[in-house]
Amino acid sequence: MNNAIIQFPTPQNEPVKAYLAGSPERAALDAELERQYNTVLDIPIIIGGKEIRTGDTGKVVCPHEHGHVLATFHKAGEKEVRMAIDAAMEAHRTWSRTPWTTRAAIVLKCAELLATKYRPIMNAACMLGQSKNIYQAEIDSACETIDFFRYNVHYASKIYGMQPKDGAGNINHTEFRPLEGFILAVTPFNFTSIASNLCMTPVLMGNVALWKPSTTATLSNYYLMQLYKEAGLPDGVINFLPGSGALIGEIATSSKWFSGIHFTGSTATFNSLWKQAGEKLGSYVGYPRIVGETGGKDFIFVHPSADVKAVATAAFCGAFEFQGQKCSAASRMYIPKSLWGPVLDIMKKYASEVKIGDVRDASNFINAVIDEASWDKCNSYISYAEQSPDARIVLGGGRDKSKGYFVEPTVIETTDPHFKSMEEEIFGPVLTVYPYDDDKVAETVKLCDETSPYGLTGAVFGRDRMAVEKISEDLRYAAGNFYINDKPTGAVVGLQPFGGARASGTDDKAGGEFNLIRWVIPRVIKETLVSPTDYRYSYMK
Ligand code: NAD
């Protein structure tokens, strides 16, 4: 048995490559885009390392060209979910007892492979399947995914090193046991890095998983499975189950060995999974760990002392990058009336410069929203605003789904701080702005705090630092990730661990050590060196 005490120091964040025309990374990416665009993959279910094809299939298309099929995928039914539970529990026997440094070595190999050979593969799949431009794919399916791998190994080494003191005549230590059953990882379409992290964090801590990928991210998620296999992850540790979330969730939560959910997606889906688990409480081997990051209605609050150009840039990038489909995307803004005109002028200028279209044309800043349901949702909110006396469209508003699911960067201005799109999550490139009287800062901060049930991200802009401090304090529970003079998106692993409370989730902070602790059940062992042999207290003798 290797007896080295191995420590993994804080890693560096993976540098974001520039992809300038003519660069080696650009050439590799372009070649891979060409290959994947001209291939139709047949994506199997993967259980215990075996590929299974049920013949019940769905299609993966390019959101920006929905007539173009990238892959068909096979859907898991009840039988496959039960097989996956058996395969996971079989893998649990060895994986949960594998030295953690061996598990860490596999995870670190994932990082190395992704930083090199798999970088163009993952970025191309994410661009084509999830409609991200080069930069948005690079920061997600390459850099953030790599950072999760490396930082989590570092955090794991810190956790395993957290040991109690020895007492008089006894030795104490904590064994961080993996959970006794399997984890159900249910992942969203919008970040490949989150899809990877929801499985790999529990797995690093010695757990096994059933993975329900998002239908619209099946392509990149399938390539992740290939990456894990090449890095040496044993069969059955992660079982890949595309298919109906409702079905997979129902069967997985019915198993005695269901030990936890690691979820990111909408609040409604998380609530339904939590309820399913709650109803069956008592039938499980232990209390399941329920960890979820869910919806948001992320805000920018502008103080009258704010810098106009900084606000306009943050609002534009924070609301419209990746078509507003980041959970952290700005979707409501409170701004003093005196600043709104100049800020809107700058946003209009930016909008006149950006292009919308296919991800393979690098000059496009905006691509498509993920699918028809998402487009329809954006359309319904924009139509509602067009017809409302309390609102008007002051930027964009164009939308067209004939070839791809395109929605222009759109700004709705409203006189009603409780306007529908000030309160409800849209998850598209639609920002609603409420201009307020400059002397009503305190009242408007209260509105911002109380308007939405969510508490994910928020930003405050202002040059008056004391005023900013007061606003930050008053919005203490309005966001789990709070930004001062910066857009509310772009959290970086290790620097700004991410997550929110209220209706936005359990705030277990992906990208920090708190999350890892949810995937272990500690056992504390006391060893007495010389056991007592007399029951009497000393004064009784
Ligand atoms: P979604 O809830 O529609 O889907 C998430 C996953 O749940 C998918 O894999 C889906 O197939 C599955 N699912 C759907 N219905 C299910 C059911 N009844 N039972 C079990 N599983 C089911 O969310 P989405 O559209 O993929 O992602 C967008 C949402 O995710 C937004 O609300 C966004 O705010 C949120 N999000 C939050 C964070 C965060 O960190 N808080 C990060 C990313 C995305």
XYZ file of C-alpha atoms and ligand atoms in Angstrom:
585
model
C 0.000 0.000 0.000
C 1.378 3.415 -0.973
C 1.968 5.299 2.278
C 2.863 8.725 0.897
C 0.860 11.668 2.274
C 0.071 13.386 -0.993
C -1.131 16.974 -1.022
C -2.490 18.785 -4.016
C -1.754 22.522 -3.774
C -4.093 25.216 -5.136
C -4.021 24.902 -8.925
C -3.826 27.689 -11.493
C -6.971 28.352 -13.509
C -6.773 27.034 -17.048
C -5.821 29.936 -19.371
C -8.457 30.887 -21.959
C -7.041 30.432 -25.449
C -7.475 33.295 -27.939
C -8.374 31.352 -31.130
C -6.954 34.075 -33.362
C -7.175 33.318 -37.070
C -4.148 31.231 -38.067
C -3.429 30.005 -34.515
C -2.917 26.252 -33.973
C -5.923 26.068 -31.617
C -8.144 27.715 -34.213
C -7.013 25.317 -36.942
C -7.685 22.300 -34.694
C -11.110 23.644 -33.717
C -12.128 24.415 -37.301
C -11.133 20.916 -38.426
C -13.113 19.351 -35.585
C -16.169 21.524 -36.292
C -16.050 20.340 -39.874
C -15.763 16.698 -38.792
C -18.587 16.819 -36.253
C -20.862 18.857 -38.512
C -20.519 16.213 -41.208
C -20.998 13.218 -38.911
C -24.242 11.780 -37.580
C -23.373 9.966 -34.351
C -25.448 7.135 -32.941
C -25.235 7.780 -29.192
C -25.871 4.772 -26.959
C -26.850 4.439 -23.339
C -23.748 3.380 -21.376
C -24.249 1.035 -18.430
C -21.367 -0.706 -16.685
C -19.182 0.360 -19.610
C -21.415 -1.410 -22.133
C -23.131 0.406 -24.968
C -26.861 -0.270 -25.146
C -29.182 0.698 -27.980
C -32.898 0.545 -27.239
C -34.099 1.730 -30.649
C -36.277 4.315 -28.899
C -34.388 7.322 -30.232
C -34.323 11.107 -30.224
C -32.391 13.605 -32.322
C -29.671 16.128 -31.509
C -29.790 19.127 -33.854
C -27.911 22.415 -34.168
C -30.089 25.055 -32.456
C -28.901 27.611 -35.037
C -29.777 25.241 -37.918
C -32.471 22.966 -36.553
C -32.801 21.037 -39.776
C -29.259 19.743 -39.348
C -28.992 16.509 -37.358
C -25.776 15.934 -35.384
C -26.738 12.682 -33.714
C -29.466 10.296 -32.765
C -29.472 9.045 -29.191
C -31.057 6.033 -27.558
C -33.401 6.604 -24.639
C -33.259 4.593 -21.454
C -36.451 2.883 -20.321
C -37.336 1.370 -16.968
C -35.255 -1.758 -17.624
C -32.109 0.239 -18.401
C -32.476 2.414 -15.297
C -32.684 -0.710 -13.126
C -29.652 -2.179 -14.914
C -27.773 1.051 -14.275
C -28.557 0.890 -10.553
C -27.177 -2.668 -10.427
C -24.068 -1.678 -12.398
C -23.464 1.326 -10.153
C -23.796 -0.732 -6.987
C -21.419 -3.338 -8.420
C -18.863 -0.602 -9.151
C -19.424 0.815 -5.667
C -17.719 -2.260 -4.143
C -14.327 -1.342 -5.557
C -14.565 2.382 -6.341
C -15.650 3.354 -2.824
C -12.568 1.562 -1.474
C -10.111 2.745 -4.117
C -7.400 4.981 -2.573
C -8.525 8.560 -3.000
C -5.205 9.503 -4.561
C -5.877 6.984 -7.337
C -9.290 8.538 -7.894
C -7.622 11.955 -7.895
C -5.084 10.771 -10.472
C -7.900 9.746 -12.824
C -9.638 13.108 -12.374
C -6.378 14.963 -12.991
C -5.836 12.889 -16.107
C -9.283 14.022 -17.293
C -8.028 17.596 -16.895
C -4.854 16.923 -18.866
C -6.690 15.140 -21.674
C -9.249 17.929 -21.882
C -6.574 20.615 -21.939
C -4.982 18.894 -24.946
C -6.497 16.159 -27.143
C -10.135 16.648 -26.117
C -10.159 20.454 -26.152
C -11.235 20.860 -29.806
C -13.578 17.862 -29.533
C -15.439 19.216 -26.506
C -15.513 22.802 -27.764
C -16.824 21.795 -31.189
C -19.535 19.599 -29.665
C -20.582 22.376 -27.301
C -20.629 24.952 -30.118
C -22.647 22.831 -32.527
C -24.982 21.147 -30.042
C -25.547 23.991 -27.565
C -24.999 26.949 -29.934
C -22.112 28.644 -28.172
C -19.613 30.862 -29.954
C -15.904 30.011 -29.683
C -15.293 32.062 -26.547
C -18.387 30.837 -24.716
C -17.491 27.215 -25.510
C -13.836 27.663 -24.504
C -14.680 29.135 -21.077
C -17.232 26.366 -20.455
C -16.430 23.007 -22.012
C -12.666 23.540 -21.798
C -11.553 25.930 -19.038
C -14.285 25.623 -16.420
C -14.504 21.861 -16.792
C -10.718 21.579 -16.358
C -10.828 23.929 -13.367
C -13.505 21.812 -11.689
C -11.325 18.715 -12.085
C -8.165 20.336 -10.717
C -9.699 22.410 -7.932
C -11.840 19.560 -6.683
C -8.759 17.381 -6.243
C -7.192 20.206 -4.234
C -10.360 20.614 -2.123
C -10.558 16.857 -1.587
C -7.006 16.855 -0.226
C -8.005 19.648 2.193
C -11.086 17.735 3.328
C -9.240 14.476 3.877
C -6.666 16.448 5.850
C -9.294 17.881 8.242
C -8.638 15.650 11.226
C -9.585 15.921 14.902
C -7.047 16.256 17.705
C -5.774 13.264 19.613
C -6.897 13.039 23.245
C -5.117 11.831 26.366
C -4.330 8.184 25.714
C -6.315 7.990 22.502
C -5.933 8.564 18.790
C -8.770 10.139 16.775
C -9.305 10.387 13.110
C -12.072 10.929 10.555
C -12.664 8.634 7.665
C -14.652 10.397 4.929
C -16.798 7.559 3.648
C -18.563 7.816 0.292
C -22.370 7.565 0.554
C -23.661 4.016 0.828
C -25.629 3.926 -2.417
C -25.591 5.817 -5.716
C -26.000 9.468 -6.704
C -28.491 10.600 -9.324
C -26.894 13.430 -11.344
C -29.483 15.374 -13.367
C -27.769 17.988 -15.483
C -28.763 21.079 -17.507
C -28.113 21.997 -21.122
C -26.440 25.310 -20.559
C -23.030 24.375 -19.133
C -21.011 21.339 -20.168
C -18.823 22.068 -17.157
C -21.795 21.726 -14.800
C -22.827 18.471 -16.484
C -19.329 17.143 -15.863
C -19.060 18.501 -12.359
C -22.371 17.125 -11.086
C -21.116 13.582 -11.738
C -17.413 13.991 -11.124
C -17.489 15.754 -7.760
C -19.299 12.882 -6.002
C -17.245 10.387 -8.017
C -13.967 11.935 -6.857
C -15.189 11.469 -3.282
C -15.666 7.731 -3.976
C -19.313 7.672 -5.077
C -20.968 6.076 -8.093
C -23.561 7.765 -10.287
C -26.510 7.468 -12.602
C -26.239 10.375 -15.021
C -29.308 11.812 -16.718
C -27.895 14.312 -19.262
C -30.011 17.099 -20.735
C -31.424 16.060 -24.118
C -30.108 19.209 -25.787
C -26.576 18.654 -24.471
C -26.363 14.968 -25.322
C -23.590 15.410 -27.896
C -21.012 17.134 -25.667
C -22.048 14.979 -22.710
C -21.416 11.790 -24.683
C -17.905 12.998 -25.524
C -17.376 13.577 -21.791
C -18.083 9.864 -21.238
C -15.362 9.060 -23.771
C -12.955 11.370 -21.987
C -13.632 9.718 -18.618
C -13.094 6.267 -20.092
C -9.802 7.248 -21.695
C -8.667 8.742 -18.379
C -9.207 5.349 -16.734
C -12.532 5.744 -14.924
C -13.709 2.176 -14.259
C -16.877 0.876 -15.894
C -20.072 1.407 -13.929
C -18.822 4.342 -11.861
C -20.843 6.680 -14.099
C -23.784 5.245 -16.030
C -25.008 7.422 -18.873
C -28.789 7.471 -19.263
C -30.245 9.795 -21.894
C -34.041 9.703 -21.858
C -37.019 11.009 -19.961
C -35.992 12.795 -16.770
C -39.367 12.076 -15.188
C -39.018 8.323 -15.780
C -35.382 8.096 -14.716
C -36.035 10.240 -11.643
C -39.028 8.139 -10.632
C -37.195 4.805 -10.836
C -33.940 6.026 -9.370
C -35.660 7.573 -6.348
C -37.567 4.317 -5.813
C -34.387 2.355 -5.132
C -33.277 1.573 -1.599
C -29.759 2.594 -2.702
C -30.765 6.092 -3.784
C -28.371 8.245 -1.740
C -28.483 11.672 -3.272
C -29.403 14.006 -6.092
C -26.889 16.354 -7.628
C -29.022 18.635 -9.736
C -28.819 21.800 -11.791
C -31.807 23.011 -13.764
C -35.116 24.694 -13.176
C -36.673 25.192 -9.765
C -39.816 23.283 -10.786
C -37.873 20.151 -11.764
C -35.772 20.253 -8.599
C -38.866 20.656 -6.440
C -40.507 17.657 -8.066
C -37.398 15.485 -7.544
C -37.129 16.572 -3.911
C -40.818 15.746 -3.343
C -40.392 12.304 -4.916
C -37.468 11.568 -2.610
C -39.331 12.977 0.393
C -42.328 10.759 -0.203
C -40.136 7.657 -0.105
C -38.107 8.699 2.913
C -37.753 5.754 5.245
C -37.278 3.310 2.390
C -33.694 4.386 1.764
C -30.501 3.063 3.297
C -29.809 6.602 4.599
C -31.061 10.172 4.365
C -30.358 11.224 0.792
C -28.222 14.284 0.114
C -30.254 16.741 -1.937
C -28.090 19.319 -3.666
C -29.517 21.571 -6.343
C -28.776 24.796 -8.153
C -31.909 26.101 -9.793
C -33.476 29.155 -11.403
C -32.731 32.837 -11.085
C -33.984 36.335 -11.792
C -30.630 38.020 -11.617
C -30.444 41.767 -11.230
C -28.291 44.807 -11.804
C -28.935 47.634 -9.369
C -27.539 50.976 -10.477
C -26.854 53.782 -7.991
C -26.972 57.387 -9.302
C -23.179 57.624 -8.834
C -22.491 54.795 -11.301
C -20.279 54.978 -14.375
C -22.575 54.968 -17.413
C -20.300 53.058 -19.771
C -19.504 50.387 -17.179
C -23.224 49.855 -16.556
C -24.062 49.637 -20.264
C -21.266 47.136 -20.919
C -22.207 44.971 -17.933
C -25.888 45.032 -18.867
C -25.135 44.133 -22.478
C -22.684 41.314 -21.764
C -24.417 40.129 -18.595
C -27.800 39.865 -20.285
C -26.947 38.746 -23.804
C -23.793 36.606 -23.865
C -24.760 33.005 -24.673
C -28.206 34.398 -25.470
C -28.987 35.080 -21.805
C -28.971 31.356 -21.025
C -26.517 31.505 -18.148
C -28.236 30.913 -14.840
C -26.450 34.074 -13.720
C -27.555 36.220 -16.685
C -28.857 39.701 -15.869
C -32.580 39.744 -16.568
C -33.824 42.784 -14.634
C -32.192 46.154 -14.056
C -33.071 49.024 -11.736
C -31.540 52.276 -12.941
C -31.937 55.963 -12.014
C -33.935 57.847 -14.650
C -31.052 60.326 -15.063
C -28.722 57.541 -16.261
C -31.060 55.394 -18.325
C -30.968 57.487 -21.543
C -27.152 57.470 -21.859
C -26.921 53.793 -20.870
C -29.543 52.802 -23.453
C -27.719 54.806 -26.157
C -24.536 52.808 -25.543
C -26.442 49.514 -25.499
C -28.077 50.454 -28.817
C -24.660 51.157 -30.294
C -23.368 47.758 -29.135
C -26.473 46.049 -30.521
C -26.006 47.727 -33.897
C -22.507 46.243 -34.071
C -23.149 42.631 -33.084
C -24.021 39.911 -35.539
C -26.346 36.974 -34.954
C -26.021 33.578 -36.579
C -24.191 30.268 -36.946
C -21.454 29.388 -34.458
C -19.064 28.487 -37.260
C -18.943 32.129 -38.390
C -16.596 33.593 -35.767
C -17.876 37.118 -36.350
C -21.222 36.202 -34.729
C -21.501 37.362 -31.119
C -25.030 35.987 -30.638
C -26.139 32.493 -31.645
C -29.410 30.632 -31.178
C -31.404 29.823 -28.055
C -31.387 26.143 -27.235
C -34.642 24.807 -28.674
C -38.129 25.594 -29.884
C -39.645 25.619 -26.389
C -37.098 28.206 -25.319
C -37.735 30.316 -28.442
C -41.498 30.126 -27.853
C -41.015 31.247 -24.263
C -38.941 34.278 -25.305
C -41.496 35.037 -28.000
C -44.393 34.961 -25.564
C -42.711 37.397 -23.132
C -41.731 39.783 -25.935
C -45.267 39.630 -27.421
C -46.734 40.277 -23.986
C -44.532 43.380 -23.592
C -45.414 44.597 -27.099
C -49.090 44.551 -26.186
C -48.808 45.925 -22.666
C -49.506 49.580 -21.778
C -46.919 49.289 -18.987
C -43.975 48.401 -21.196
C -42.261 49.045 -24.492
C -39.494 47.360 -26.417
C -36.602 49.821 -26.586
C -34.004 47.505 -28.113
C -34.252 44.471 -30.401
C -37.397 42.405 -30.163
C -36.836 40.624 -33.489
C -37.147 36.849 -33.497
C -37.182 34.213 -36.189
C -37.263 30.425 -35.883
C -37.452 29.502 -39.541
C -33.868 28.188 -39.793
C -32.504 28.459 -36.252
C -33.954 29.583 -32.930
C -32.827 33.206 -33.105
C -33.891 35.988 -30.757
C -32.331 39.454 -30.949
C -30.871 40.980 -27.785
C -33.995 42.606 -26.406
C -34.607 45.277 -23.791
C -38.072 45.850 -22.343
C -38.542 49.122 -20.477
C -41.326 49.139 -17.938
C -43.043 51.584 -15.600
C -44.238 48.715 -13.400
C -41.584 47.215 -11.081
C -43.780 44.104 -10.833
C -44.150 43.702 -14.592
C -44.301 40.016 -15.568
C -40.794 39.954 -17.042
C -39.373 41.736 -13.962
C -40.466 38.747 -11.870
C -40.395 35.550 -13.941
C -37.363 33.715 -15.298
C -37.302 33.730 -19.129
C -33.846 32.230 -19.747
C -33.208 34.035 -23.002
C -31.697 37.306 -24.265
C -34.368 39.541 -22.727
C -33.532 42.234 -20.156
C -36.310 44.204 -18.462
C -35.409 47.636 -17.117
C -37.227 49.659 -14.492
C -36.039 53.294 -14.459
C -36.572 54.789 -10.982
C -36.625 58.334 -9.603
C -33.070 59.244 -8.577
C -34.165 60.142 -5.049
C -35.868 56.761 -4.478
C -32.805 54.554 -3.996
C -33.859 52.976 -0.690
C -37.416 52.183 -1.849
C -36.099 50.672 -5.074
C -33.531 48.516 -3.281
C -36.415 47.102 -1.237
C -38.329 46.370 -4.446
C -35.293 44.607 -5.882
C -34.986 42.448 -2.778
C -38.655 41.490 -2.622
C -39.674 41.208 -6.262
C -38.541 37.694 -7.146
C -38.470 34.428 -5.184
C -34.932 33.721 -6.397
C -31.569 34.569 -4.879
C -28.863 33.592 -7.347
C -26.761 36.501 -8.657
C -26.928 40.272 -8.517
C -24.738 43.280 -9.175
C -24.553 46.806 -7.855
C -22.936 49.686 -9.715
C -21.863 52.918 -8.077
C -18.815 55.093 -7.438
C -20.109 56.141 -4.024
C -18.562 53.272 -2.052
C -20.547 53.995 1.121
C -23.816 53.896 -0.822
C -22.706 50.655 -2.448
C -21.983 49.211 0.991
C -25.487 50.040 2.198
C -27.108 48.518 -0.903
C -24.948 45.415 -0.579
C -26.077 45.011 3.035
C -29.759 45.559 2.181
C -29.528 42.931 -0.590
C -27.789 40.400 1.648
C -30.203 37.561 0.890
C -31.033 38.571 -2.683
C -28.017 36.807 -4.227
C -25.560 34.014 -3.435
C -23.039 35.552 -5.824
C -22.932 39.321 -5.552
C -20.880 41.633 -7.740
C -19.727 45.182 -7.128
C -19.153 47.176 -10.316
C -19.129 44.045 -12.453
C -21.651 42.031 -14.444
C -23.410 39.255 -12.507
C -22.084 36.462 -14.774
C -18.679 34.839 -15.216
C -17.981 33.159 -11.862
C -14.641 31.339 -11.944
C -13.942 28.062 -10.155
C -11.841 28.609 -7.064
C -12.261 32.391 -7.229
C -16.031 32.838 -6.931
C -17.591 29.514 -5.853
C -21.100 29.566 -7.277
C -24.665 29.100 -6.073
C -27.693 30.814 -4.630
C -30.334 30.358 -1.971
C -34.048 31.202 -1.732
C -35.699 29.525 -4.780
C -32.312 29.322 -6.523
C -31.086 26.234 -4.738
C -29.290 24.808 -1.752
C -26.269 27.111 -2.179
C -23.719 24.342 -1.822
C -21.319 26.320 -3.980
C -19.965 24.412 -6.940
C -16.323 25.335 -7.387
C -15.621 25.349 -3.659
C -15.036 22.758 -0.958
C -18.519 22.988 0.594
C -19.957 21.010 -2.292
C -17.546 18.105 -1.817
C -18.504 17.729 1.819
C -22.083 16.890 0.787
C -20.871 13.676 -0.850
C -19.315 12.021 2.190
C -20.571 10.576 5.452
C -17.764 10.962 7.948
C -16.895 8.166 10.350
C -14.935 9.261 13.399
C -12.707 6.593 14.897
C -11.347 6.799 18.433
C -8.702 4.290 19.390
C -7.894 3.989 23.074
C -4.295 2.963 23.596
C -4.708 1.366 27.026
C -8.310 0.442 27.764
C -9.714 1.159 31.272
C -10.266 -1.931 33.401
C -12.164 -0.441 36.375
C -15.584 1.217 36.336
C -15.015 3.365 39.516
C -14.236 7.087 39.444
C -10.812 7.691 41.010
C -12.289 9.444 44.098
C -14.296 6.280 44.845
C -11.223 4.117 45.177
P -34.628 21.723 -16.743
O -35.117 21.751 -15.335
O -35.631 21.773 -17.825
O -33.779 20.419 -16.989
C -32.689 20.064 -16.144
C -32.540 18.558 -16.216
O -33.666 17.950 -15.576
C -32.496 17.996 -17.631
O -31.576 16.932 -17.688
C -33.911 17.479 -17.814
O -34.001 16.454 -18.771
C -34.235 16.973 -16.438
N -35.659 16.877 -16.130
C -36.678 17.571 -16.677
N -37.843 17.212 -16.111
C -37.554 16.275 -15.178
C -38.323 15.534 -14.234
N -39.642 15.686 -14.135
N -37.683 14.664 -13.427
C -36.335 14.518 -13.496
N -35.558 15.202 -14.362
C -36.153 16.060 -15.195
O -33.557 22.927 -16.893
P -32.703 23.334 -18.201
O -33.630 23.934 -19.203
O -31.804 22.243 -18.643
O -31.776 24.455 -17.594
C -32.238 25.750 -17.412
C -32.528 26.013 -15.956
O -31.379 25.673 -15.194
C -32.810 27.467 -15.652
O -33.884 27.563 -14.743
C -31.516 27.931 -15.008
O -31.678 29.048 -14.152
C -31.067 26.725 -14.296
N -29.640 26.716 -14.024
C -29.224 27.046 -12.775
C -27.870 27.065 -12.460
C -27.415 27.425 -11.074
O -26.234 27.271 -10.781
N -28.310 27.868 -10.211
C -26.926 26.755 -13.441
C -27.394 26.407 -14.718
C -28.746 26.386 -14.998
